[in-house]
Coordinates of C-alpha atoms in Angstrom, one line a residue:
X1 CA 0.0 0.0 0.0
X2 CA 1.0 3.5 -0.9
X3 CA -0.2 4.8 2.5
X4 CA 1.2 4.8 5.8
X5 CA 0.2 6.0 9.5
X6 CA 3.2 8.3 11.0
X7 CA 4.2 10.6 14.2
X8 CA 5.6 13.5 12.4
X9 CA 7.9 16.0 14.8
X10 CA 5.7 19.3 14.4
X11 CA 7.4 22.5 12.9
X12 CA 8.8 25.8 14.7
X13 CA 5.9 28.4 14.6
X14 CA 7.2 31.3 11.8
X15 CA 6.4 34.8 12.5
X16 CA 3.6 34.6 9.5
X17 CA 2.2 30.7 10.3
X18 CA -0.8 29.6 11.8
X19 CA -0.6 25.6 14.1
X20 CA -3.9 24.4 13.4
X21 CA -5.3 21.4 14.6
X22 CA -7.4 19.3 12.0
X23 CA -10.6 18.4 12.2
X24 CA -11.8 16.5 9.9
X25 CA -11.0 16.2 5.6
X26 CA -12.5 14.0 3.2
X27 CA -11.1 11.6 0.7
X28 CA -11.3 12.6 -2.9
X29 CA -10.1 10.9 -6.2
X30 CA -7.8 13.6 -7.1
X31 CA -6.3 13.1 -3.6
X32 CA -6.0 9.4 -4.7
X33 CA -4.6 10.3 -7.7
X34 CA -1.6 12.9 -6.6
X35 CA -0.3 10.1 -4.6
X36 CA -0.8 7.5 -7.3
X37 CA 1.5 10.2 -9.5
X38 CA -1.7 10.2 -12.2
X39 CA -3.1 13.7 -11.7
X40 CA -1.3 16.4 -13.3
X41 CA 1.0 18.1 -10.0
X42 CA 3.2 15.6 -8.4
X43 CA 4.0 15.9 -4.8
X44 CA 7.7 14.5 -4.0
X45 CA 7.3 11.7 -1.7
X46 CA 7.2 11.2 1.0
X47 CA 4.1 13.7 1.5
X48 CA 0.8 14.0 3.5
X49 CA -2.1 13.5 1.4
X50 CA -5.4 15.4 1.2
X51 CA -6.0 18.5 -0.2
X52 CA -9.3 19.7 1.6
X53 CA -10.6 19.6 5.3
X54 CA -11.3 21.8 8.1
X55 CA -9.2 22.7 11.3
X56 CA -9.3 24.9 14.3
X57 CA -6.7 27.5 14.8
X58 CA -4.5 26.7 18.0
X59 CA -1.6 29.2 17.4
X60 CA -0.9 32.3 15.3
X61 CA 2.7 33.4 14.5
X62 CA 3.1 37.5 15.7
X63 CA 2.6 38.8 12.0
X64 CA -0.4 37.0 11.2
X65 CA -3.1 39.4 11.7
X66 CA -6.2 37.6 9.7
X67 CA -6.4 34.7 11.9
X68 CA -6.5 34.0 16.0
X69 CA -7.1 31.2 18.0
X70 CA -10.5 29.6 18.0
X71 CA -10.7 30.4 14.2
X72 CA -11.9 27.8 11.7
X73 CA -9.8 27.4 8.5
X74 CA -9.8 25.6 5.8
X75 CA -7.1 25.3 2.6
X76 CA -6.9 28.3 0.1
X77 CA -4.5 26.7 -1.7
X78 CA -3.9 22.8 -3.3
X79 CA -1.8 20.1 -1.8
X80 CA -2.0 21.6 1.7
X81 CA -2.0 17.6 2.9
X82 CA -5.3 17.6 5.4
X83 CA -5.1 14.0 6.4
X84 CA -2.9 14.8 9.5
X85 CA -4.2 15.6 13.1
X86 CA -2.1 18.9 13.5
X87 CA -0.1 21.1 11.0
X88 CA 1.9 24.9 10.7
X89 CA 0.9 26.6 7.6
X90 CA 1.6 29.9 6.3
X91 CA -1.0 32.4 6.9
X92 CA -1.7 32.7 3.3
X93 CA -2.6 29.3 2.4
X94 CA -5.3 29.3 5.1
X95 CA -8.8 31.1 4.4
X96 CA -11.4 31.7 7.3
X97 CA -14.7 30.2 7.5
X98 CA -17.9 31.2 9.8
X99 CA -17.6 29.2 13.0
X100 CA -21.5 28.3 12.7
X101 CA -20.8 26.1 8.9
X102 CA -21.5 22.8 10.2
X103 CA -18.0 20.4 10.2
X104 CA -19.0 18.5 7.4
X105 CA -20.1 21.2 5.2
X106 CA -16.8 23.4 5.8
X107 CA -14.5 20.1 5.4
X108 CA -16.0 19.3 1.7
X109 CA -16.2 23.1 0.8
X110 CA -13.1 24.2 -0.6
X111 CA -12.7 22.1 -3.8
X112 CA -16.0 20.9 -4.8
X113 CA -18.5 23.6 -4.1
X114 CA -15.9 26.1 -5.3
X115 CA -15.7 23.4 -8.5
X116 CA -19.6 23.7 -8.9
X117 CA -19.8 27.7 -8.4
X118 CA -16.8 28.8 -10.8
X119 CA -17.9 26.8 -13.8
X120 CA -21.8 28.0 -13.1
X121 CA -20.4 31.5 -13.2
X122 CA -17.5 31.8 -15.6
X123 CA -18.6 29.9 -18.7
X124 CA -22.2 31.2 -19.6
X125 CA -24.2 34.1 -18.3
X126 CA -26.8 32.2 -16.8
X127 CA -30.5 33.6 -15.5
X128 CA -33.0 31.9 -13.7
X129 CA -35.4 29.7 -16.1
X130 CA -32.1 29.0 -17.8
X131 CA -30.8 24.8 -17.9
X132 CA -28.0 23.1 -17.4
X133 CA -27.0 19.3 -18.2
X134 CA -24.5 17.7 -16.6
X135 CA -23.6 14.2 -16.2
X136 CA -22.2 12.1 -12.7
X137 CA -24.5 14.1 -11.1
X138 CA -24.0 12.4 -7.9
X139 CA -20.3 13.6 -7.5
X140 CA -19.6 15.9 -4.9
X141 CA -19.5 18.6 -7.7
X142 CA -23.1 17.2 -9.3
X143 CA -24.6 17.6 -5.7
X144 CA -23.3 21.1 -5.3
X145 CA -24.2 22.1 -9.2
X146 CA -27.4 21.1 -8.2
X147 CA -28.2 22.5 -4.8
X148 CA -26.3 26.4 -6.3
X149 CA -28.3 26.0 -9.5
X150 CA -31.5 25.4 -8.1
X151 CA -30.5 28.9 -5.7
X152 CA -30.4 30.7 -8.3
X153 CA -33.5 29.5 -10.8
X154 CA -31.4 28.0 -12.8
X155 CA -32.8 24.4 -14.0
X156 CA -30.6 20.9 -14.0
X157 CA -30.6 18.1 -16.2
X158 CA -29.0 15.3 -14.3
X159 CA -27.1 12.3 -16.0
X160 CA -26.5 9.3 -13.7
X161 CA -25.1 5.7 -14.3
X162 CA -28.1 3.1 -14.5
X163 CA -27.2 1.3 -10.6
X164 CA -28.7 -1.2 -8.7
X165 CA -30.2 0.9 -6.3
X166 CA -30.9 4.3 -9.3
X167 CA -34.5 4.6 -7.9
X168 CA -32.8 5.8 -4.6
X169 CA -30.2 7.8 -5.8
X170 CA -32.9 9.6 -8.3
X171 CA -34.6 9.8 -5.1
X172 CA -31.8 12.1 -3.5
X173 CA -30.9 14.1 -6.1
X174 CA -34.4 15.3 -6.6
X175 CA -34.9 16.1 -2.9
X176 CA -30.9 18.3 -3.3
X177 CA -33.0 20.3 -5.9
X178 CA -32.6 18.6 -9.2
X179 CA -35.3 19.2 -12.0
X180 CA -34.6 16.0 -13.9
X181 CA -32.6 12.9 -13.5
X182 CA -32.2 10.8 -16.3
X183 CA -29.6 7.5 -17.0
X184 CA -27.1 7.8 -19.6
X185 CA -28.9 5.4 -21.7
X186 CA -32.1 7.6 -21.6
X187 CA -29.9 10.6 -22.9
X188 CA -30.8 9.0 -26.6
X189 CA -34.2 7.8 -25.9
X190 CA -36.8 10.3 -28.0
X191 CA -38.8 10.6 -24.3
X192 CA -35.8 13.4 -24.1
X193 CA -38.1 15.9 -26.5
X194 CA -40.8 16.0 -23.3
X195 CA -38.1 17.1 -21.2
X196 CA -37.5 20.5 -23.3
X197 CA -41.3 21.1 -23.8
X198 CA -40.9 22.3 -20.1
X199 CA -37.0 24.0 -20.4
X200 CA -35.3 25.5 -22.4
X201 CA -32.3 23.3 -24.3
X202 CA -29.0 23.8 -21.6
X203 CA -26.4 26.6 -22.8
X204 CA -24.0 24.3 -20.6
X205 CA -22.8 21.2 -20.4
X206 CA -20.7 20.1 -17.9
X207 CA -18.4 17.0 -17.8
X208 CA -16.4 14.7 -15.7
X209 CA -17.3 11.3 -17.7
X210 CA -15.4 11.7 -21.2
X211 CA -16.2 9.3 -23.8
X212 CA -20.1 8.3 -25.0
X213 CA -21.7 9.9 -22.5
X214 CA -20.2 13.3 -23.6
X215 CA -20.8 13.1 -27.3
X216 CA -24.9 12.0 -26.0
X217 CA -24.9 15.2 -23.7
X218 CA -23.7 17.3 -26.4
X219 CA -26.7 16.7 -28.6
X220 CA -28.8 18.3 -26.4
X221 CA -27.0 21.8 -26.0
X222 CA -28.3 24.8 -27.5
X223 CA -26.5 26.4 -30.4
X224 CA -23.1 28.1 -29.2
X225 CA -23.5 26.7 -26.1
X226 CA -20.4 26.0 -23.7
X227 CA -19.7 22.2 -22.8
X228 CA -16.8 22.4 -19.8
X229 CA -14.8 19.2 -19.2
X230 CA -13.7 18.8 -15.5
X231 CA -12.8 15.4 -15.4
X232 CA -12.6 12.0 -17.3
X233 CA -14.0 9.4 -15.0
X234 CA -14.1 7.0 -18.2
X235 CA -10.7 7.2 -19.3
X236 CA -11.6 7.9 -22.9
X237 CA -11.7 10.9 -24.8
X238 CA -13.7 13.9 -25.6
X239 CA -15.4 12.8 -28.7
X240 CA -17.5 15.4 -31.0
X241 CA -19.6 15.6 -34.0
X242 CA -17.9 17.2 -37.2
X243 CA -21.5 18.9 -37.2
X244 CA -21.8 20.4 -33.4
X245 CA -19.2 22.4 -34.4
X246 CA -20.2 23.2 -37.8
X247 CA -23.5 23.7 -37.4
X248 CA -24.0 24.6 -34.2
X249 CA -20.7 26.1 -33.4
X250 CA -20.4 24.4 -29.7
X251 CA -17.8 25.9 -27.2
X252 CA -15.6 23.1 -25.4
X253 CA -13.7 24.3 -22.9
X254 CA -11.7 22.8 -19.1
X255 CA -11.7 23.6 -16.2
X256 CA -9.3 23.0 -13.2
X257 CA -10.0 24.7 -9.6
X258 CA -6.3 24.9 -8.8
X259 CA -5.4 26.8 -12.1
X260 CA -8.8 29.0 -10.4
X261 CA -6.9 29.1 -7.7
X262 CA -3.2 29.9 -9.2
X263 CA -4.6 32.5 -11.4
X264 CA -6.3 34.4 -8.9
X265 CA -3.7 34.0 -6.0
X266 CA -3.2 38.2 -5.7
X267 CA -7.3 38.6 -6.1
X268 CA -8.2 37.4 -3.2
X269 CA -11.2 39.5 -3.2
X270 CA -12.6 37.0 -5.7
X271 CA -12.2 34.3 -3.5
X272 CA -13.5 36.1 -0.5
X273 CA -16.5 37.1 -2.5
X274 CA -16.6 33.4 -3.7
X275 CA -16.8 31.6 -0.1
X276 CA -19.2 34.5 0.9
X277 CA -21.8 33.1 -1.2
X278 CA -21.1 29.9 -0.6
X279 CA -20.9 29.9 3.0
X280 CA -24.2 32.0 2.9
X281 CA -25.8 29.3 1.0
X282 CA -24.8 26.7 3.3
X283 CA -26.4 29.0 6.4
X284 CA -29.8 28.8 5.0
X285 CA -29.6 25.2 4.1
X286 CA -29.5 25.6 0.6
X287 CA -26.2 24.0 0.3
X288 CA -25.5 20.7 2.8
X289 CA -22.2 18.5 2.6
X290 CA -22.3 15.8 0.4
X291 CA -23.5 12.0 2.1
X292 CA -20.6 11.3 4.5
X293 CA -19.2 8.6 6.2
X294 CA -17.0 9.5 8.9
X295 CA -14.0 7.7 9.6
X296 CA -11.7 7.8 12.3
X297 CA -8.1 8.4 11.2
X298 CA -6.5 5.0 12.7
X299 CA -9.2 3.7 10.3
X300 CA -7.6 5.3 6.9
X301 CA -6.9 1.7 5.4
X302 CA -11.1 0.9 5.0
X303 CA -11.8 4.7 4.3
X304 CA -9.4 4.6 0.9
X305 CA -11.0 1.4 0.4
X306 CA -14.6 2.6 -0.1
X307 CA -13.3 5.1 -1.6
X308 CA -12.0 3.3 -4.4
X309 CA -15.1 1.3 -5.0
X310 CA -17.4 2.1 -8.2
X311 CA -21.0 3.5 -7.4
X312 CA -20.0 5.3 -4.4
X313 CA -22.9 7.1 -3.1
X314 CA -21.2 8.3 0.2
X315 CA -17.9 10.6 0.6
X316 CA -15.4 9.4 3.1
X317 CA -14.5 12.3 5.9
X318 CA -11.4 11.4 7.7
X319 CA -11.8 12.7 11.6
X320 CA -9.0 13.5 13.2

C-alpha cells in the first residue's frame, strides 16, 4: 500500500504561520490520484495527502493578523495535505470560515462547491429559467451544481449511471433540488423531446465522464453553447460531432479549480467574495455537505478502500 500511518515531529511556529489542529477532511479521487502520481501536480514523496478539510486555529505566528485562536480554517491553496491531526501553515494558504458552517459542510467546501460555483459562473451568463446538463450528477461537484443552481433558478438536467439501487439515488438528487434525472442510456431515448417542452435546451454542459456519455450530452446543447470538461472518470476521450461544431458552433472548454486558484492567488477579493456566497448558501440550508461517512483516522486503510469502489454514493471524511 501507498499509504502509511506516521508521528511527524511538528514545525517551529514562523512569524507569518498559523498551528492548526485538523478536524476532519474527506477523501477525494484527485487526492488518490496525486499520490498515485496520475493527476497532473506531483507531490515528491514522501508527502501527506489530502487537499481539503477543516481545522481549528490553535496558534498564530506574531505577524499574522487575519487569523487568531478559536478560528476555523480551511485550505486556500492545493496540496495543503489535510489527512494529519495537527499542522503549521503559512497564513496565506489558510482562508477563514464562519464558526456556525457545520464540520461536514466546511470540510467538503473548498474544492467541490468552489468546483460547482466557478464553472456555473464563468462559462455562460446564466439567468434563472435558464438549464443546465450535466452528467455524474451524484459527485460531490453534481450535488453542489445542483443544490447552487436550483439557488439561483437555474434548471438541471441530471445524468446518472443506471445502478442497482438508481431509484434511490434519483430519489436524493431530486430532494438536493434537481429538476430531472435521467440514465445515460435515456440521454438518446426520444422521451428526451418531453423534457424541453418544459425547459429550455441547456447553454452548458458540464463534464467529468469523457467518452459516449459526452458526445450523447452534447446533442442536447443549445447552439453556441459551452460544454466544460472537468474530469474524465471513463478514461476515454472527448469525442465530438464534425457537425456540433459546424452547425451549431459548440464551445468546449476545461476547467481546473487549482489553475482558479493559481490564477487568482493576488485577487483574493474574488475568492472572498466566492466563499461568501457559498458559505451563505450553506447557512440557509440551501447547500449541505455531500453524504458522508466518517472515519476515524486510525481507520484510513477501510476509508481509501470505499473510496475506491465504483458507485459510491457516500464521501469518506477522515476525523481527526
Amino acid at each position: 500500500s501507498l499509504f502509511r500511518l506516521k508521528d511527524l515531529e511538528m514545525a517551529r511556529l514562523g512569524d507569518s504561520d498559523v498551528h492548526v489542529k485538523m478536524l476532519a477532511a474527506p477523501i477525494n479521487p484527485a487526492d488518490i490520484n496525486m499520490i498515485q502520481g496520475t493527476y497532473a501536480i506531483l507531490s515528491p514523496l514522501p508527502t501527506v495527502g489530502g487537499n481539503e478539510g477543516v481545522g481549528e486555529v490553535l496558534e498564530v505566528g506574531q505577524r499574522v493578523t487575519a487569523l487568531k485562536p478559536g478560528d476555523c480554517v480551511i485550505p486556500a491553496v492545493t496540496g495543503l495535505g489535510t489527512w494529519r491531526t495537527q499542522g503549521v501553515f503559512p497564513e496565506e494558504a489558510l482562508l477563514k470560515v464562519p464558526s456556525d458552517i457545520p464540520v461536514l459542510c466546511a470540510a467538503t467546501l473548498s474544492v467541490n462547491p468552489c468546483t460547482a460555483y466557478r464553472m456555473l459562473a464563468d462559462f455562460e451568463t446564466l439567468v434563472p429559467g435558464d438549464s443546465v446538463i450535466q452528467n455524474a450528477a451524484n459527485s460531490g461537484v453534481g450535488q453542489a451544481v445542483i443544490q447552487i443552481a436550483k439557488a439561483s433558478g437555474i434548471k438541471t438536467i441530471n445524468v446518472v449511471r443506471d445502478r442497482p439501487d438508481l431509484p434511490k439515488l434519483v430519489e436524493r438528487l431530486l430532494a438536493l433540488g434537481a429538476d430531472y434525472v435521467i440514465t445515460e442510456e435515456m440521454l438518446r431515448k426520444p422521451e428526451m423531446k418531453d423534457i424541453f417542452k418544459n425547459i429550455p435546451k441547456p447553454r452548458l454542459a458540464l463534464n467529468c465522464v469523457g467518452g459516449k456519455s459526452t458526445t450523447e450530452m452534447l446533442r442536447h446543447l443549445q447552439p453556441k453553447g459551452t460544454m466544460v470538461t472537468y474530469g474524465g472518470m471513463a478514461k476515454q476521450p472527448v469525442m465530438v460531432p464534425v457537425s456540433a461544431f459546424i452547425f451549431r458552433d459548440v464551445r468546449l472548454r476545461g476547467f481546473w479549480m487549482t489553475q482558479w486558484r493559481k490564477e487568482h492567488a493576488q485577487d483574493r477579493e474574488s475568492l472572498t467574495s466566492m466563499m461568501d456566497t457559498l458559505c451563505q448558501l450553506i447557512r440557509r440550508g440551501q447547500l449541505t455537505a455531500p453524504a458522508c461517512t466518517e472515519v476515524p483516522l486510525q481507520d484510513y486503510k477501510a476509508a481509501l478502500e470505499a473510496a475506491t469502489k465504483p458507485f459510491t454514493s457516500s464521501k469518506q471524511i477522515l476525523l481527526l
